[in-house]
PDB file of C-alpha atoms in Angstrom:
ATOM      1  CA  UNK A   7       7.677 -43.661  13.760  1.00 66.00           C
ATOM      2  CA  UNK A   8       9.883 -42.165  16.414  1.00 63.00           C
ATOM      3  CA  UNK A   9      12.558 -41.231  13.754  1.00 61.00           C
ATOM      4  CA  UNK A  10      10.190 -39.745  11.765  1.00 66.00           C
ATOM      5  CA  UNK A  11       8.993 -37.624  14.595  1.00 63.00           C
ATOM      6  CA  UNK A  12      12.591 -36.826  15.253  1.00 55.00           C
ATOM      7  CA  UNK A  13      12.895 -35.560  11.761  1.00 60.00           C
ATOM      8  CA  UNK A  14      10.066 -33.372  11.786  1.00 61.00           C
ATOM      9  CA  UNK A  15      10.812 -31.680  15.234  1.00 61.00           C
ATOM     10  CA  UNK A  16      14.002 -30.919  14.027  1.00 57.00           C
ATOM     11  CA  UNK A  17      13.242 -29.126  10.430  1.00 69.00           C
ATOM     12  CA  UNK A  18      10.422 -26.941  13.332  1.00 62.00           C
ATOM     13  CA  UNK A  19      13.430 -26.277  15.696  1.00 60.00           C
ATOM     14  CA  UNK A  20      15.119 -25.303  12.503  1.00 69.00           C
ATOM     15  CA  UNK A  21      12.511 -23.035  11.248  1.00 62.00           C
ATOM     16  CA  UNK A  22      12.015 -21.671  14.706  1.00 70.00           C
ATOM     17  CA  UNK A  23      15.518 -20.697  15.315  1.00 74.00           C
ATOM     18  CA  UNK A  24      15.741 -19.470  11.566  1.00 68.00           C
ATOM     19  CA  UNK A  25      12.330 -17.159  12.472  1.00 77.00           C
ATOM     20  CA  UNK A  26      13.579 -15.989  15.144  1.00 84.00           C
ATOM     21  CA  UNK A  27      16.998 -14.973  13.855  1.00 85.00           C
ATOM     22  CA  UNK A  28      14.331 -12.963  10.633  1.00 82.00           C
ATOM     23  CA  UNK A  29      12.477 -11.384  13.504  1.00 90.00           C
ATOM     24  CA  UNK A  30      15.029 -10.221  15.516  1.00 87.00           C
ATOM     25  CA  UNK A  31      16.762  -8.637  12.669  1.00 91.00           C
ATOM     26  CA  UNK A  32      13.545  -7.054  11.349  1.00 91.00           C
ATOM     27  CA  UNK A  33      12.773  -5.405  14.550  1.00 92.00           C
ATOM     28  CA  UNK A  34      16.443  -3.934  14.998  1.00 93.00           C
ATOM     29  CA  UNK A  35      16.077  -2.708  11.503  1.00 93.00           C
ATOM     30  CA  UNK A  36      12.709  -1.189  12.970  1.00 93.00           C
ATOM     31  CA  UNK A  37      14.536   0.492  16.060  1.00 95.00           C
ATOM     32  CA  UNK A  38      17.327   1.733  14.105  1.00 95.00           C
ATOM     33  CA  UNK A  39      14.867   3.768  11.781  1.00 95.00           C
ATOM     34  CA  UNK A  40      12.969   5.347  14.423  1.00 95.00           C
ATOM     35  CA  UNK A  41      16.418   5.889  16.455  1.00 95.00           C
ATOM     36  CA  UNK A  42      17.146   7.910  13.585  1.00 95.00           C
ATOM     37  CA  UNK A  43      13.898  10.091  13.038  1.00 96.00           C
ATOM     38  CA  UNK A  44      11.120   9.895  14.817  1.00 96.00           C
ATOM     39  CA  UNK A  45       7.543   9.783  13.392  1.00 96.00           C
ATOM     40  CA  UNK A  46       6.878  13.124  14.793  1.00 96.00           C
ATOM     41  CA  UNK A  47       9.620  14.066  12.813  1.00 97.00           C
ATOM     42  CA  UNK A  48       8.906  12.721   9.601  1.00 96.00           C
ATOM     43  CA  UNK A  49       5.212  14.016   9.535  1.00 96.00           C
ATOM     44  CA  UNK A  50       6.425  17.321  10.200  1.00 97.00           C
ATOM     45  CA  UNK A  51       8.778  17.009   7.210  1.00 96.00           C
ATOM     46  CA  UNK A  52       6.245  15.568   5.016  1.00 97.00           C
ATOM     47  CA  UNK A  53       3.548  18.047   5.516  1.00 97.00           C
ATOM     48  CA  UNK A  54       6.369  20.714   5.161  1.00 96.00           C
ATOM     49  CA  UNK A  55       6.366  20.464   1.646  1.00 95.00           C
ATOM     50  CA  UNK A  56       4.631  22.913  -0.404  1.00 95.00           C
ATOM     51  CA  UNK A  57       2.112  20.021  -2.549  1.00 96.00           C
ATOM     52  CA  UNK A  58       1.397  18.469   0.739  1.00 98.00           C
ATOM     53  CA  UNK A  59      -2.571  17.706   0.308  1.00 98.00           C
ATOM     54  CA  UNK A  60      -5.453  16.834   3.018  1.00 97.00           C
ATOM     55  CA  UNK A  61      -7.707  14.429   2.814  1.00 97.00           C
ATOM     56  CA  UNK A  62     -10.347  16.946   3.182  1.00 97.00           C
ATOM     57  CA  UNK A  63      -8.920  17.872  -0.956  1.00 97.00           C
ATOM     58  CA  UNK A  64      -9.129  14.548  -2.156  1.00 98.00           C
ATOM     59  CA  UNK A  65     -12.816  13.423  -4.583  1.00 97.00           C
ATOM     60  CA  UNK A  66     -14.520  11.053  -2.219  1.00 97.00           C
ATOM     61  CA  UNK A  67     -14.462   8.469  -5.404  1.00 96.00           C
ATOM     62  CA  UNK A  68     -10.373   8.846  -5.200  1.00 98.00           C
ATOM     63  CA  UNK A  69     -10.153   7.779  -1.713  1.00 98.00           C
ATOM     64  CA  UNK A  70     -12.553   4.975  -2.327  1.00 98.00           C
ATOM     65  CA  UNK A  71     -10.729   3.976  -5.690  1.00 98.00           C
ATOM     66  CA  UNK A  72      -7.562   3.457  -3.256  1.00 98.00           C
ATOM     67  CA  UNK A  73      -8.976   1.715  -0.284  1.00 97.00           C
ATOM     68  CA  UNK A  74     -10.667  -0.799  -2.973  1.00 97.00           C
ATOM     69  CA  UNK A  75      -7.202  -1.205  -5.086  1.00 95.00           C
ATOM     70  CA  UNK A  76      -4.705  -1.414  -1.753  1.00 94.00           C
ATOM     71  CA  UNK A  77      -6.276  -2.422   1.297  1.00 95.00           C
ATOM     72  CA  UNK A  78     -10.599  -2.692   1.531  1.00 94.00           C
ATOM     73  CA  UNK A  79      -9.924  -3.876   5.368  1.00 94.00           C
ATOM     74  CA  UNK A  80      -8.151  -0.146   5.978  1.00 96.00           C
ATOM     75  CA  UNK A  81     -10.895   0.748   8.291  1.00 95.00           C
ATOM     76  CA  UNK A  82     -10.696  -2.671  10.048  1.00 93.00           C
ATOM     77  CA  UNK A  83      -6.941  -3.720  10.726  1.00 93.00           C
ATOM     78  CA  UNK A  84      -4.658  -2.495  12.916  1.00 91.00           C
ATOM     79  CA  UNK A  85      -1.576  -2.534  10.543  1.00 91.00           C
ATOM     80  CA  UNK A  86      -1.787  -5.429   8.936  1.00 90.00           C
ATOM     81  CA  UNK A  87      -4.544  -8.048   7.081  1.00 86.00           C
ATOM     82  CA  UNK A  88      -3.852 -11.469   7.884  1.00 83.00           C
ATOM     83  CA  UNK A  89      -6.044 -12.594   5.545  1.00 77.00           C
ATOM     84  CA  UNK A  90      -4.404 -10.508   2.903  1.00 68.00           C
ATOM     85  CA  UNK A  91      -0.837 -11.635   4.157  1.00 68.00           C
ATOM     86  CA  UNK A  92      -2.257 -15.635   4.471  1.00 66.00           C
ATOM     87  CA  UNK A  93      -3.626 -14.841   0.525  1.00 66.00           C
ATOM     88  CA  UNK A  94      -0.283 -13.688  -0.390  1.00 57.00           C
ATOM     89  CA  UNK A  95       1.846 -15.945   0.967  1.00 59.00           C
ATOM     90  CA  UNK A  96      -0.482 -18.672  -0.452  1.00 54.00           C
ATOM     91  CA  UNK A  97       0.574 -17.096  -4.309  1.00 53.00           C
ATOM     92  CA  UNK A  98       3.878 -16.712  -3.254  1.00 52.00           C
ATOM     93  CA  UNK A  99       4.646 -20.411  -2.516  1.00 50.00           C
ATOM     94  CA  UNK A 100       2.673 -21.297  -5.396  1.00 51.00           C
ATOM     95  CA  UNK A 101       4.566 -19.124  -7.528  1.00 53.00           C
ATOM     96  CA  UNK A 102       7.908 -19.984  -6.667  1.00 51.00           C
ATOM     97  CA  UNK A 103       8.275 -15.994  -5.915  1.00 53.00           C
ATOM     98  CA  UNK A 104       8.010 -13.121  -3.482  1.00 49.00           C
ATOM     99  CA  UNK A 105       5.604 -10.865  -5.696  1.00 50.00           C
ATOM    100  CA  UNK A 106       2.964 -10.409  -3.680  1.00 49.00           C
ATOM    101  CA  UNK A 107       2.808  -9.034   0.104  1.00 55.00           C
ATOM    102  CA  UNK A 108      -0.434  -8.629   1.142  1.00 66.00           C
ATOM    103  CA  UNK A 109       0.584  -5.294   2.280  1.00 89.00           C
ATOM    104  CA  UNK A 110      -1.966  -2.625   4.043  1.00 95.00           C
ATOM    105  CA  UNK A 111      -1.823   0.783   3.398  1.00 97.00           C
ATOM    106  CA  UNK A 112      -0.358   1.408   6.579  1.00 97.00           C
ATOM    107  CA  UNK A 113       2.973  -1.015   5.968  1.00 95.00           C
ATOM    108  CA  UNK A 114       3.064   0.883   2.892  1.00 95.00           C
ATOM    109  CA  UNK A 115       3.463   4.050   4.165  1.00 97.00           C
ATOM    110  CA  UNK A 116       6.152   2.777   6.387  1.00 96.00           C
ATOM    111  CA  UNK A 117       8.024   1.637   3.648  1.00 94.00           C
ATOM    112  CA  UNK A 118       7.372   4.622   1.438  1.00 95.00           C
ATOM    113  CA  UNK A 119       8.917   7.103   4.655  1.00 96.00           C
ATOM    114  CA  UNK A 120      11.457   4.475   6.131  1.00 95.00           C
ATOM    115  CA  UNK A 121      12.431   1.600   4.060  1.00 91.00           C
ATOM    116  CA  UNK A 122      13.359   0.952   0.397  1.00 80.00           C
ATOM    117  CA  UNK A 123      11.133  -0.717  -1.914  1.00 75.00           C
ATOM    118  CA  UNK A 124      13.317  -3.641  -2.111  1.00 75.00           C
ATOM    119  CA  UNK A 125      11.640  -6.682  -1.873  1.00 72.00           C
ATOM    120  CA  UNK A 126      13.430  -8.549   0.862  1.00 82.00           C
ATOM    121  CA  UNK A 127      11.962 -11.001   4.540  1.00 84.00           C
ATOM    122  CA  UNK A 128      13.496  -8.853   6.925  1.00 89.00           C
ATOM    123  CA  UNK A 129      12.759  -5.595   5.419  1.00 90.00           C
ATOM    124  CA  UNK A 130       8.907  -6.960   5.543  1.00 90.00           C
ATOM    125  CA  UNK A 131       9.515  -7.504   9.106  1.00 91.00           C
ATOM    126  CA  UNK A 132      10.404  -4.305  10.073  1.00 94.00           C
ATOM    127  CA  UNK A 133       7.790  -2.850   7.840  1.00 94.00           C
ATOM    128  CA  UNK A 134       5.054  -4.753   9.852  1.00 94.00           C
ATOM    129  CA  UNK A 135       6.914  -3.560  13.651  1.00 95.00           C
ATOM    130  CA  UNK A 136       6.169   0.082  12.153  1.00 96.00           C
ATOM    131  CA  UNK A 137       2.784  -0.324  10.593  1.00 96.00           C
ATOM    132  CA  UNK A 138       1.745  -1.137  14.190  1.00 96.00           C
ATOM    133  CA  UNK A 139       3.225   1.935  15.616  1.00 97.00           C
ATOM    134  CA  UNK A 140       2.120   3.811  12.970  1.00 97.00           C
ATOM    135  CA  UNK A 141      -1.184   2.682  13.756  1.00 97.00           C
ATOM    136  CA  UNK A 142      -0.485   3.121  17.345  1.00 96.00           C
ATOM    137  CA  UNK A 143       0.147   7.197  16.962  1.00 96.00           C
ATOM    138  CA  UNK A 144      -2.012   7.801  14.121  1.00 97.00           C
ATOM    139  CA  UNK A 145      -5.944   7.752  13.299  1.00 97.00           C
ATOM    140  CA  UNK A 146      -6.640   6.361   9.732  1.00 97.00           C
ATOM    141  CA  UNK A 147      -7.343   9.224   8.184  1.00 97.00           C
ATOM    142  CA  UNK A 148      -3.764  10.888   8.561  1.00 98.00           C
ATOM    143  CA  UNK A 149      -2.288   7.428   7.623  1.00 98.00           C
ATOM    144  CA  UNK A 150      -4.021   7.368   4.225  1.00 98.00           C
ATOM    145  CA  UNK A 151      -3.523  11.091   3.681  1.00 98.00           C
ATOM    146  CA  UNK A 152       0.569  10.580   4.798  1.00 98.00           C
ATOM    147  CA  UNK A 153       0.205   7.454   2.250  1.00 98.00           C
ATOM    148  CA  UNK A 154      -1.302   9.634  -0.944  1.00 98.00           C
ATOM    149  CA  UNK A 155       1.418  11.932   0.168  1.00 98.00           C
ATOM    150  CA  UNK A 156       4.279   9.968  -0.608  1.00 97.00           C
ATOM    151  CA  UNK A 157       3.939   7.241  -3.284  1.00 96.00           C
ATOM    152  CA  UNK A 158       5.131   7.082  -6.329  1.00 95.00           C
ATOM    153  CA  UNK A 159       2.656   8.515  -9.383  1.00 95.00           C
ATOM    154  CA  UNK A 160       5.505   7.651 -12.296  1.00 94.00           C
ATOM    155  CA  UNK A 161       7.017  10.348 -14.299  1.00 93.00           C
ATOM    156  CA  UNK A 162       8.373  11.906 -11.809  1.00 94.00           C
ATOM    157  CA  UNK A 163       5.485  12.181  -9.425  1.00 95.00           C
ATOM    158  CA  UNK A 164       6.314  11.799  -5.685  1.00 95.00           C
ATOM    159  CA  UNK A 165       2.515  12.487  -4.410  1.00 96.00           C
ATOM    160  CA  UNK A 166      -1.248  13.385  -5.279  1.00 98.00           C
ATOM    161  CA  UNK A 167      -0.921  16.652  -6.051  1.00 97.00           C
ATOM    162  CA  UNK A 168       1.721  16.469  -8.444  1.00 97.00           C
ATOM    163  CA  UNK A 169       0.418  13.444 -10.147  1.00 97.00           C
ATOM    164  CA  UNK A 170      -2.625  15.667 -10.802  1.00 97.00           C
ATOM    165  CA  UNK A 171      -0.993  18.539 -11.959  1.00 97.00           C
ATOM    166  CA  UNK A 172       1.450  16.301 -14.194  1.00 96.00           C
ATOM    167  CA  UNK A 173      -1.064  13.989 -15.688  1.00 95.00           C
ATOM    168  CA  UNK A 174      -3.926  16.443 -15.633  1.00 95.00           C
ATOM    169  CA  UNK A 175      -2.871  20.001 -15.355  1.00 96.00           C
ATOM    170  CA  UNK A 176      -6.009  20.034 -12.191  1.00 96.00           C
ATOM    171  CA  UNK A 177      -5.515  20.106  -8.403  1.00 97.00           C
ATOM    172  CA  UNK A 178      -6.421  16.927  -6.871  1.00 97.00           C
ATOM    173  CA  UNK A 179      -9.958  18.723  -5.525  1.00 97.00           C
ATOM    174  CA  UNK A 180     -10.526  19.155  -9.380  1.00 97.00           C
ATOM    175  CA  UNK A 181     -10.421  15.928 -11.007  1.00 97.00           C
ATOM    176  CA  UNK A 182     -13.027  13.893 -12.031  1.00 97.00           C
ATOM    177  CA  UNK A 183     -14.036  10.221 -11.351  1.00 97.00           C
ATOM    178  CA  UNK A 184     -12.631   8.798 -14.399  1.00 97.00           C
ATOM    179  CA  UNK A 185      -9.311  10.860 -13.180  1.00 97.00           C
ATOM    180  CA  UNK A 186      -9.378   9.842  -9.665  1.00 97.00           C
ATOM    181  CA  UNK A 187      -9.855   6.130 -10.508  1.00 97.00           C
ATOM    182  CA  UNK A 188      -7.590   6.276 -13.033  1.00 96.00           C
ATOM    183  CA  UNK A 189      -4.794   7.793 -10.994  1.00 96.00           C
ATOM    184  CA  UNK A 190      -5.591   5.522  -8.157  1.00 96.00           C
ATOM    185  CA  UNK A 191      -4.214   2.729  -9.983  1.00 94.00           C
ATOM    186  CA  UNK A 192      -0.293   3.861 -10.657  1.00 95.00           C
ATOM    187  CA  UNK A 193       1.440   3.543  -7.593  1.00 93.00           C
ATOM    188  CA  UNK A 194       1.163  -0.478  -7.569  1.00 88.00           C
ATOM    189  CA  UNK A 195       3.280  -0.218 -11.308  1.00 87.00           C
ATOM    190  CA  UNK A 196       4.459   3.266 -11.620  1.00 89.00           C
ATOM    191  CA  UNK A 197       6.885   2.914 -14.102  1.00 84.00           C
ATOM    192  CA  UNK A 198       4.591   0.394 -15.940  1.00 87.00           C
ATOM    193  CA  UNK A 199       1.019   2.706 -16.121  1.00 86.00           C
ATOM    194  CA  UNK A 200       2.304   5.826 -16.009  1.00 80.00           C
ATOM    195  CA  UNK A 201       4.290   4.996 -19.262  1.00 84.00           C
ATOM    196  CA  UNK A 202       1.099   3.011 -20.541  1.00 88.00           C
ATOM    197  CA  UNK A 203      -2.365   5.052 -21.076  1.00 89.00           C
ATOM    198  CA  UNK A 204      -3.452   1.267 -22.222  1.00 92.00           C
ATOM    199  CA  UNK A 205      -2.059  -0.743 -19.286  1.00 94.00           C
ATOM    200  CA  UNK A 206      -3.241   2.168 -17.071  1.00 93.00           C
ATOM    201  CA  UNK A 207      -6.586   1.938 -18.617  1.00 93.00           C
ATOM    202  CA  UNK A 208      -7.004  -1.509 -17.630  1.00 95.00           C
ATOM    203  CA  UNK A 209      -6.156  -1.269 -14.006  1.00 95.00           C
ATOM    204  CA  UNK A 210      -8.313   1.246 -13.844  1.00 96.00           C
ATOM    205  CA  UNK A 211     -11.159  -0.824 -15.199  1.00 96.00           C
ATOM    206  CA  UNK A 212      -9.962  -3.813 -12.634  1.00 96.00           C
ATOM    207  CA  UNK A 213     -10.229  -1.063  -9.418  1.00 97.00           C
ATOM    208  CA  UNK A 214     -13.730   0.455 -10.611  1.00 97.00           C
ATOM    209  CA  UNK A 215     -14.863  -3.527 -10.476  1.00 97.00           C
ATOM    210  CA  UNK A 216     -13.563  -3.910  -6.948  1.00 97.00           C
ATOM    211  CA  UNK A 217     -15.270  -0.332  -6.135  1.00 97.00           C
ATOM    212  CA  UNK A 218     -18.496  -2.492  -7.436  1.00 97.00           C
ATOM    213  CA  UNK A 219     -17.840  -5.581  -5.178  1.00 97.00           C
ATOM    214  CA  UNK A 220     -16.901  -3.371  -2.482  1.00 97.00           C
ATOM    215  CA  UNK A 221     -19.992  -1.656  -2.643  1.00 96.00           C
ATOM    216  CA  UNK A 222     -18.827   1.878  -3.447  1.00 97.00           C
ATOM    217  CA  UNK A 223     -20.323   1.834  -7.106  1.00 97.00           C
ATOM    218  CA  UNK A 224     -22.794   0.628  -9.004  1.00 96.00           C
ATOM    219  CA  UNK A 225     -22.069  -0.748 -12.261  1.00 96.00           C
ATOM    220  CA  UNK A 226     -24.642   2.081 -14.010  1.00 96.00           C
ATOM    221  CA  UNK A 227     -21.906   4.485 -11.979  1.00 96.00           C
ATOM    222  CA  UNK A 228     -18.599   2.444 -13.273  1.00 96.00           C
ATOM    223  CA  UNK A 229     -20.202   3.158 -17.029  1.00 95.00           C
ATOM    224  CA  UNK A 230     -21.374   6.637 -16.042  1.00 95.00           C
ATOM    225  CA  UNK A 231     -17.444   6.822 -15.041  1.00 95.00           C
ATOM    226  CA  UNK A 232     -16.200   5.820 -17.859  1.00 93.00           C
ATOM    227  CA  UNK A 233     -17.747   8.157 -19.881  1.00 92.00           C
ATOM    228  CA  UNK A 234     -15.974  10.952 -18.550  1.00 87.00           C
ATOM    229  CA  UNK A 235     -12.721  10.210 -20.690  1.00 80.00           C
ATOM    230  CA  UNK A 236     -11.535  13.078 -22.375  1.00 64.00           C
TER     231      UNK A 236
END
């Protein structure tokens, strides 16, 4: 009994130190970006640019579509969902993989404006240090419109407005439901929906079902919605 209790307090003093050494790393990572431009700095360069949209412009069913596809806690958290990140990590093991990351809305705008996209432990860790001070200096609101602002539509498309005006020829103010939930869907597989009107199609159909459970639709609406397909 005593050597197996020896065993297993040494693989948690191995873990531990191996945590530590991720954490440490993750949150130098997280220094060194801010060292290099501050998040003053960055919104001021982000809102600079000429397609830059508010969230006072976005349909009401587009912002709804997004908090129901990324992150339904938005409103909740403080930079990250545990439960999300406990859910993940559960799918990951499972899986054998690191495809899922439970991320919020918030540690996706740090990675869109700080990190790369790469899928790596130490990059999530610094993500997660600068969701919370992103959270810290920002209300919601600017985080989501900062996040709409700089993902990835496909094609070419670095943020709302010119996935609008690419896919639709319409200013984000101008679309339609069946627009705004379909665009809502791209930035989790740009390069797979916005080079598939099918595969777009049915994310689109998965998000207007969450809308449903997440109470922002009814399912006369989500048919009403669909509908609207040109």
């Amino acid at each position: 009994m005593k050597k197996i209790l020896k065993i297993l307090l040494s693989i948690l003093l191995i873990f531990l130190i191996f945590s530590s050494i991720f954490i440490f790393n993750g949150y130098k990572m997280y220094k060194e970006a801010l060292t290099e431009t501050s998040i003053t700095e960055k919104i001021k360069d982000i809102k600079s640019n000429d397609n830059y949209t508010s969230i006072e412009e976005l349909p009401k069913n587009y912002i709804n579509a997004v908090i129901s596809a990324e992150d339904h806690r938005f409103y909740k958290h403080n930079g990250i969902d545990i439960i999300s990140i406990g859910r993940a990590l559960y799918h990951d093991i499972k899986n054998k993989n690191f495809n899922e990351g439970g991320s919020t809305i918030t540690q996706q705008l740090a990675k869109n404006i700080y990190f790369t996209q790469e899928k790596k432990l130490i990059r999530k860790i610094a993500e997660i240090f600068m969701a919370f001070k992103l959270e810290s200096e920002l209300e919601k609101d600017e985080i989501l419109e900062l996040y709409v602002n700089t993902s990835y539509f496909g094609n070419g498309y670095y943020c709302i407005k010119d996935a609008s005006k690419g896919y639709f020829n319409k200013d984000p103010k101008e679309m339609n439901d069946y627009e705004s939930t379909l665009l809502a869907g791209l930035p989790n597989a740009p390069s797979i929906y916005g080079n598939n009107n099918q595969l777009a199609r049915e994310r689109q159909q998965q998000i207007l079902n969450l809308m449903i459970e997440y109470e922002y639709l009814t399912e006369n609406e989500k048919e009403i919605i669909l509908t609207l397909e040109e």
